[in-house]
């Protein structure tokens, strides 16, 4: 199915990044946030990153302005009724996601594709809230969405071929390199990356190494583009702990459980970049 209009629900770091990709690819996009203020904040964020591209000469000023102009903001889910594809990037909790998919299923056209960007919840459980689960699919983007090439296209138990291939083709259209996978805990990358990052944090204490040295170790010795502590600060300590808990609950594999040090950081509000302090301190 041809996607002419996209809706993005939840314009936090991931949703704003996804909306940015859509408008840059020339697709009319409706972004929904719970307040005007949060919507405007996301538009400013997108405008900022596109302005940086203009400054660096990789995007023309007119193209930048046209891209920003393609983003409409709303606080009403009903304003997404005529979208061909809706990508959900709200809070990582099952109940609100299921409620949203039931609502989207009622108000969008029956052939519209409904995608969730969940990283650790079951797409099948989310899809089960819809009358037409065949049109629900996972589109799992990676942080930062505008820079990371991968999107996992996740087939839930009842996902139909039409929805699956529409999501795959759309990911390609916005410049991504999608891969196909089934709905299993953590899908492909998080199934590997989450326990690996947990191991890294356990090594911090076991080997009595500093975050700086651990980061240097994994960059210099394993070729990681950024060290694990920097990556955890980027992803958000709370997001990572939440995803770890969700995967532990499903797999019961001890390596999935969040290390106590990360749980303590989360409880203390040391969430990484977004709170100004995590393993490192951030001034901007
Ligand atoms: N959105 C849009 N644009 C952004 C951005 C963002 N969030 N962050 C940076 N940019 C733009 C900026 O304009 C920046 O240029 P500027 O600094 O001159 O303004 C430009 O991108 C390039 O940024 P960098 O110079 O920082 O780019 P690098 O070459 O250093 O690469 C990186 C950055 C791609 C993030 C690289 O360090 C990397 O690959 N890191 C690993 C990230 C990773 O592993 N992510 C996966 C996390 S796990 C996950 O997401 C799963 C989830 O379920 C939790």
GROMACS .gro file of C-alpha atoms and ligand atoms in nm:
model
  338
    1UNK     CA    1   0.000   0.000   0.000
    2UNK     CA    2   0.125   0.348  -0.081
    3UNK     CA    3   0.181   0.560   0.229
    4UNK     CA    4   0.090   0.923   0.165
    5UNK     CA    5   0.034   1.043   0.519
    6UNK     CA    6   0.189   0.924   0.843
    7UNK     CA    7   0.091   0.977   1.203
    8UNK     CA    8   0.346   0.961   1.485
    9UNK     CA    9   0.209   0.932   1.837
   10UNK     CA   10   0.442   1.041   2.117
   11UNK     CA   11   0.708   1.294   2.021
   12UNK     CA   12   0.978   1.219   2.276
   13UNK     CA   13   1.333   1.149   2.160
   14UNK     CA   14   1.228   0.848   1.951
   15UNK     CA   15   0.899   0.985   1.815
   16UNK     CA   16   1.055   1.319   1.722
   17UNK     CA   17   1.338   1.135   1.546
   18UNK     CA   18   1.090   0.921   1.353
   19UNK     CA   19   0.881   1.226   1.258
   20UNK     CA   20   1.201   1.397   1.141
   21UNK     CA   21   1.281   1.105   0.912
   22UNK     CA   22   0.929   1.112   0.765
   23UNK     CA   23   0.922   1.485   0.687
   24UNK     CA   24   1.276   1.473   0.549
   25UNK     CA   25   1.161   1.197   0.313
   26UNK     CA   26   0.882   1.424   0.187
   27UNK     CA   27   0.593   1.256   0.368
   28UNK     CA   28   0.313   1.464   0.524
   29UNK     CA   29   0.324   1.382   0.894
   30UNK     CA   30   0.089   1.445   1.185
   31UNK     CA   31   0.260   1.434   1.522
   32UNK     CA   32   0.049   1.386   1.831
   33UNK     CA   33   0.156   1.484   2.182
   34UNK     CA   34  -0.049   1.520   2.498
   35UNK     CA   35   0.007   1.897   2.518
   36UNK     CA   36   0.080   2.178   2.271
   37UNK     CA   37   0.395   2.257   2.464
   38UNK     CA   38   0.540   1.907   2.421
   39UNK     CA   39   0.449   1.913   2.052
   40UNK     CA   40   0.625   2.246   2.002
   41UNK     CA   41   0.928   2.117   2.187
   42UNK     CA   42   0.952   1.826   1.943
   43UNK     CA   43   0.914   2.060   1.645
   44UNK     CA   44   1.197   2.276   1.784
   45UNK     CA   45   1.414   1.968   1.826
   46UNK     CA   46   1.352   1.860   1.466
   47UNK     CA   47   1.409   2.216   1.343
   48UNK     CA   48   1.736   2.229   1.535
   49UNK     CA   49   1.878   1.911   1.384
   50UNK     CA   50   1.768   2.012   1.034
   51UNK     CA   51   1.928   2.356   1.081
   52UNK     CA   52   2.254   2.183   1.175
   53UNK     CA   53   2.235   1.998   0.844
   54UNK     CA   54   2.191   2.330   0.661
   55UNK     CA   55   2.489   2.475   0.850
   56UNK     CA   56   2.695   2.172   0.752
   57UNK     CA   57   2.585   2.202   0.388
   58UNK     CA   58   2.408   1.866   0.367
   59UNK     CA   59   2.058   2.017   0.331
   60UNK     CA   60   1.935   2.332   0.155
   61UNK     CA   61   1.750   2.602   0.352
   62UNK     CA   62   1.439   2.565   0.131
   63UNK     CA   63   1.437   2.186   0.180
   64UNK     CA   64   1.475   2.234   0.555
   65UNK     CA   65   1.182   2.476   0.568
   66UNK     CA   66   0.968   2.249   0.350
   67UNK     CA   67   1.046   1.952   0.576
   68UNK     CA   68   0.950   2.139   0.893
   69UNK     CA   69   0.635   2.261   0.712
   70UNK     CA   70   0.528   1.900   0.649
   71UNK     CA   71   0.486   1.837   1.022
   72UNK     CA   72   0.141   1.913   1.162
   73UNK     CA   73   0.096   1.897   1.537
   74UNK     CA   74  -0.209   1.790   1.730
   75UNK     CA   75  -0.315   1.676   2.074
   76UNK     CA   76  -0.610   1.475   1.933
   77UNK     CA   77  -0.567   1.112   1.825
   78UNK     CA   78  -0.874   1.169   1.605
   79UNK     CA   79  -0.666   1.396   1.379
   80UNK     CA   80  -0.478   1.084   1.261
   81UNK     CA   81  -0.794   0.928   1.115
   82UNK     CA   82  -0.684   0.973   0.752
   83UNK     CA   83  -0.325   0.847   0.798
   84UNK     CA   84  -0.210   0.545   0.596
   85UNK     CA   85   0.048   0.449   0.857
   86UNK     CA   86   0.054   0.537   1.227
   87UNK     CA   87   0.373   0.480   1.428
   88UNK     CA   88   0.331   0.473   1.804
   89UNK     CA   89   0.619   0.583   2.029
   90UNK     CA   90   0.449   0.651   2.363
   91UNK     CA   91   0.547   0.534   2.711
   92UNK     CA   92   0.676   0.173   2.727
   93UNK     CA   93   0.378   0.031   2.915
   94UNK     CA   94   0.141  -0.232   2.788
   95UNK     CA   95  -0.191  -0.092   2.915
   96UNK     CA   96  -0.169   0.256   2.756
   97UNK     CA   97  -0.036   0.105   2.433
   98UNK     CA   98  -0.324  -0.144   2.415
   99UNK     CA   99  -0.576   0.131   2.486
  100UNK     CA  100  -0.424   0.344   2.208
  101UNK     CA  101  -0.426   0.061   1.952
  102UNK     CA  102  -0.790  -0.017   2.029
  103UNK     CA  103  -0.870   0.350   1.967
  104UNK     CA  104  -0.659   0.370   1.649
  105UNK     CA  105  -0.824   0.055   1.521
  106UNK     CA  106  -1.165   0.219   1.562
  107UNK     CA  107  -1.084   0.555   1.411
  108UNK     CA  108  -0.846   0.486   1.119
  109UNK     CA  109  -0.939   0.335   0.781
  110UNK     CA  110  -0.941  -0.048   0.795
  111UNK     CA  111  -0.648  -0.075   0.552
  112UNK     CA  112  -0.426   0.168   0.747
  113UNK     CA  113  -0.117   0.008   0.902
  114UNK     CA  114  -0.063   0.051   1.276
  115UNK     CA  115   0.297   0.018   1.396
  116UNK     CA  116   0.447   0.016   1.742
  117UNK     CA  117   0.804   0.125   1.818
  118UNK     CA  118   0.809  -0.082   2.136
  119UNK     CA  119   1.155  -0.210   2.224
  120UNK     CA  120   1.077  -0.480   2.478
  121UNK     CA  121   0.702  -0.539   2.495
  122UNK     CA  122   0.518  -0.800   2.293
  123UNK     CA  123   0.380  -0.668   1.964
  124UNK     CA  124   0.132  -0.957   1.969
  125UNK     CA  125  -0.009  -0.845   2.305
  126UNK     CA  126  -0.042  -0.487   2.180
  127UNK     CA  127  -0.204  -0.606   1.855
  128UNK     CA  128  -0.455  -0.818   2.046
  129UNK     CA  129  -0.627  -0.498   2.161
  130UNK     CA  130  -0.726  -0.424   1.800
  131UNK     CA  131  -1.027  -0.576   1.623
  132UNK     CA  132  -0.801  -0.614   1.318
  133UNK     CA  133  -0.466  -0.738   1.455
  134UNK     CA  134  -0.357  -0.829   1.101
  135UNK     CA  135  -0.273  -0.463   1.040
  136UNK     CA  136  -0.053  -0.424   1.348
  137UNK     CA  137   0.325  -0.459   1.310
  138UNK     CA  138   0.640  -0.365   1.501
  139UNK     CA  139   0.870  -0.094   1.363
  140UNK     CA  140   1.157  -0.080   1.608
  141UNK     CA  141   1.389   0.217   1.551
  142UNK     CA  142   1.719   0.269   1.731
  143UNK     CA  143   1.837   0.571   1.926
  144UNK     CA  144   1.915   0.825   1.781
  145UNK     CA  145   1.656   0.736   1.517
  146UNK     CA  146   1.772   0.986   1.253
  147UNK     CA  147   2.128   0.847   1.265
  148UNK     CA  148   2.092   0.473   1.324
  149UNK     CA  149   2.032   0.283   0.996
  150UNK     CA  150   1.840  -0.013   1.141
  151UNK     CA  151   1.467  -0.065   1.179
  152UNK     CA  152   1.345  -0.407   1.293
  153UNK     CA  153   1.017  -0.492   1.119
  154UNK     CA  154   0.850  -0.723   1.365
  155UNK     CA  155   0.588  -0.978   1.263
  156UNK     CA  156   0.343  -1.043   1.545
  157UNK     CA  157   0.144  -1.367   1.559
  158UNK     CA  158  -0.143  -1.231   1.347
  159UNK     CA  159   0.034  -0.965   1.138
  160UNK     CA  160  -0.077  -0.982   0.774
  161UNK     CA  161   0.165  -0.975   0.479
  162UNK     CA  162   0.023  -0.649   0.347
  163UNK     CA  163   0.091  -0.458   0.672
  164UNK     CA  164   0.431  -0.622   0.714
  165UNK     CA  165   0.552  -0.536   0.365
  166UNK     CA  166   0.407  -0.184   0.381
  167UNK     CA  167   0.607  -0.120   0.700
  168UNK     CA  168   0.921  -0.270   0.545
  169UNK     CA  169   0.890  -0.062   0.227
  170UNK     CA  170   0.822   0.253   0.427
  171UNK     CA  171   1.135   0.203   0.638
  172UNK     CA  172   1.336   0.179   0.315
  173UNK     CA  173   1.165   0.487   0.177
  174UNK     CA  174   1.278   0.698   0.474
  175UNK     CA  175   1.635   0.585   0.420
  176UNK     CA  176   1.661   0.299   0.668
  177UNK     CA  177   1.795  -0.054   0.634
  178UNK     CA  178   1.512  -0.270   0.771
  179UNK     CA  179   1.538  -0.635   0.872
  180UNK     CA  180   1.254  -0.883   0.913
  181UNK     CA  181   1.201  -1.072   1.237
  182UNK     CA  182   0.936  -1.236   1.453
  183UNK     CA  183   0.789  -1.114   1.779
  184UNK     CA  184   1.018  -1.264   2.042
  185UNK     CA  185   1.145  -1.090   2.360
  186UNK     CA  186   1.390  -0.816   2.257
  187UNK     CA  187   1.349  -0.909   1.889
  188UNK     CA  188   1.703  -0.928   1.743
  189UNK     CA  189   1.929  -0.647   1.860
  190UNK     CA  190   1.797  -0.584   2.212
  191UNK     CA  191   1.798  -0.958   2.279
  192UNK     CA  192   2.176  -0.934   2.241
  193UNK     CA  193   2.250  -0.573   2.338
  194UNK     CA  194   2.056  -0.550   2.664
  195UNK     CA  195   2.231  -0.841   2.843
  196UNK     CA  196   2.560  -0.720   2.696
  197UNK     CA  197   2.514  -0.372   2.843
  198UNK     CA  198   2.412  -0.528   3.173
  199UNK     CA  199   2.734  -0.732   3.167
  200UNK     CA  200   2.930  -0.413   3.101
  201UNK     CA  201   2.783  -0.250   3.411
  202UNK     CA  202   2.856  -0.559   3.622
  203UNK     CA  203   3.218  -0.545   3.501
  204UNK     CA  204   3.241  -0.186   3.626
  205UNK     CA  205   3.212  -0.313   3.983
  206UNK     CA  206   3.382  -0.650   3.941
  207UNK     CA  207   3.693  -0.518   3.767
  208UNK     CA  208   3.686  -0.188   3.960
  209UNK     CA  209   3.722   0.001   3.636
  210UNK     CA  210   3.600   0.358   3.581
  211UNK     CA  211   3.322   0.437   3.329
  212UNK     CA  212   3.579   0.629   3.123
  213UNK     CA  213   3.814   0.330   3.108
  214UNK     CA  214   3.536   0.083   3.035
  215UNK     CA  215   3.417   0.306   2.751
  216UNK     CA  216   3.768   0.333   2.614
  217UNK     CA  217   3.807  -0.042   2.648
  218UNK     CA  218   3.500  -0.126   2.442
  219UNK     CA  219   3.573   0.142   2.183
  220UNK     CA  220   3.941   0.062   2.146
  221UNK     CA  221   3.922  -0.313   2.200
  222UNK     CA  222   3.588  -0.411   2.049
  223UNK     CA  223   3.531  -0.136   1.793
  224UNK     CA  224   3.214   0.004   1.950
  225UNK     CA  225   3.129   0.351   1.811
  226UNK     CA  226   3.063   0.474   2.165
  227UNK     CA  227   3.137   0.312   2.500
  228UNK     CA  228   2.864   0.131   2.699
  229UNK     CA  229   2.836   0.398   2.969
  230UNK     CA  230   2.801   0.674   2.709
  231UNK     CA  231   2.546   0.461   2.526
  232UNK     CA  232   2.344   0.395   2.842
  233UNK     CA  233   2.343   0.769   2.914
  234UNK     CA  234   2.218   0.829   2.560
  235UNK     CA  235   1.944   0.564   2.570
  236UNK     CA  236   1.837   0.670   2.923
  237UNK     CA  237   1.907   0.468   3.238
  238UNK     CA  238   1.532   0.447   3.309
  239UNK     CA  239   1.457   0.324   2.956
  240UNK     CA  240   1.727   0.059   2.977
  241UNK     CA  241   1.623  -0.061   3.325
  242UNK     CA  242   1.262  -0.082   3.212
  243UNK     CA  243   1.355  -0.280   2.900
  244UNK     CA  244   1.580  -0.510   3.105
  245UNK     CA  245   1.299  -0.578   3.351
  246UNK     CA  246   1.057  -0.654   3.069
  247UNK     CA  247   1.301  -0.897   2.908
  248UNK     CA  248   1.386  -1.060   3.240
  249UNK     CA  249   1.017  -1.110   3.312
  250UNK     CA  250   0.974  -1.289   2.977
  251UNK     CA  251   1.297  -1.493   2.959
  252UNK     CA  252   1.392  -1.541   3.326
  253UNK     CA  253   1.754  -1.525   3.205
  254UNK     CA  254   1.967  -1.372   3.487
  255UNK     CA  255   2.176  -1.162   3.247
  256UNK     CA  256   1.859  -0.979   3.140
  257UNK     CA  257   1.795  -0.851   3.495
  258UNK     CA  258   1.910  -0.492   3.544
  259UNK     CA  259   2.223  -0.469   3.764
  260UNK     CA  260   2.151  -0.310   4.106
  261UNK     CA  261   2.384  -0.021   4.022
  262UNK     CA  262   2.161   0.079   3.730
  263UNK     CA  263   1.843   0.040   3.936
  264UNK     CA  264   1.994   0.266   4.205
  265UNK     CA  265   2.086   0.525   3.940
  266UNK     CA  266   1.732   0.517   3.804
  267UNK     CA  267   1.582   0.558   4.152
  268UNK     CA  268   1.816   0.852   4.223
  269UNK     CA  269   1.712   1.027   3.901
  270UNK     CA  270   2.052   0.981   3.736
  271UNK     CA  271   1.896   0.907   3.398
  272UNK     CA  272   2.179   1.009   3.166
  273UNK     CA  273   2.177   1.288   2.910
  274UNK     CA  274   1.812   1.379   2.956
  275UNK     CA  275   1.850   1.451   3.330
  276UNK     CA  276   2.195   1.609   3.295
  277UNK     CA  277   2.367   1.330   3.489
  278UNK     CA  278   2.418   0.959   3.452
  279UNK     CA  279   2.758   0.796   3.432
  280UNK     CA  280   2.872   1.137   3.310
  281UNK     CA  281   2.759   1.495   3.366
  282UNK     CA  282   2.613   1.700   3.078
  283UNK     CA  283   2.592   2.074   3.067
  284UNK     CA  284   2.357   2.134   2.770
  285LIG     N1  285   1.857   1.338   1.626
  285LIG     C1  286   1.886   1.395   1.508
  285LIG     N2  287   2.008   1.432   1.472
  285LIG     C2  288   2.105   1.411   1.561
  285LIG     C3  289   2.083   1.352   1.685
  285LIG     C4  290   1.952   1.316   1.717
  285LIG     N3  291   1.919   1.259   1.833
  285LIG     N4  292   2.198   1.344   1.752
  285LIG     C5  293   2.292   1.397   1.671
  285LIG     N5  294   2.235   1.438   1.555
  285LIG     C6  295   2.298   1.499   1.442
  285LIG     C7  296   2.368   1.623   1.488
  285LIG     O1  297   2.332   1.730   1.405
  285LIG     C8  298   2.514   1.587   1.475
  285LIG     O2  299   2.592   1.689   1.424
  285LIG     P1  300   2.641   1.815   1.514
  285LIG     O3  301   2.698   1.759   1.642
  285LIG     O4  302   2.743   1.876   1.427
  285LIG     O5  303   2.521   1.898   1.537
  285LIG     C9  304   2.514   1.477   1.373
  285LIG     O6  305   2.392   1.408   1.389
  285LIG    C10  306   2.627   1.380   1.390
  285LIG     O7  307   2.638   1.349   1.528
  285LIG     P2  308   2.769   1.294   1.587
  285LIG     O8  309   2.886   1.374   1.543
  285LIG     O9  310   2.748   1.273   1.732
  285LIG    O10  311   2.777   1.156   1.507
  285LIG     P3  312   2.876   1.040   1.526
  285LIG    O11  313   2.943   1.016   1.399
  285LIG    O12  314   2.958   1.061   1.647
  285LIG    O13  315   2.778   0.916   1.552
  285LIG    C11  316   2.620   0.787   1.665
  285LIG    C12  317   2.683   0.923   1.652
  285LIG    C13  318   2.553   0.746   1.535
  285LIG    C14  319   2.514   0.798   1.775
  285LIG    C15  320   2.730   0.681   1.697
  285LIG    O14  321   2.803   0.725   1.808
  285LIG    C16  322   2.671   0.545   1.727
  285LIG    O15  323   2.642   0.469   1.639
  285LIG     N6  324   2.651   0.514   1.858
  285LIG    C17  325   2.588   0.391   1.900
  285LIG    C18  326   2.441   0.417   1.914
  285LIG    C19  327   2.364   0.291   1.945
  285LIG    O16  328   2.418   0.184   1.965
  285LIG     N7  329   2.231   0.307   1.948
  285LIG    C20  330   2.144   0.198   1.980
  285LIG    C21  331   2.096   0.215   2.119
  285LIG     S1  332   1.993   0.081   2.168
  285LIG    C22  333   1.841   0.125   2.118
  285LIG    O17  334   1.817   0.231   2.068
  285LIG    C23  335   1.737   0.026   2.140
  285LIG    C24  336   1.623   0.084   2.217
  285LIG    O18  337   1.519  -0.010   2.212
  285LIG    C25  338   1.657   0.116   2.360
   0.00000   0.00000   0.00000
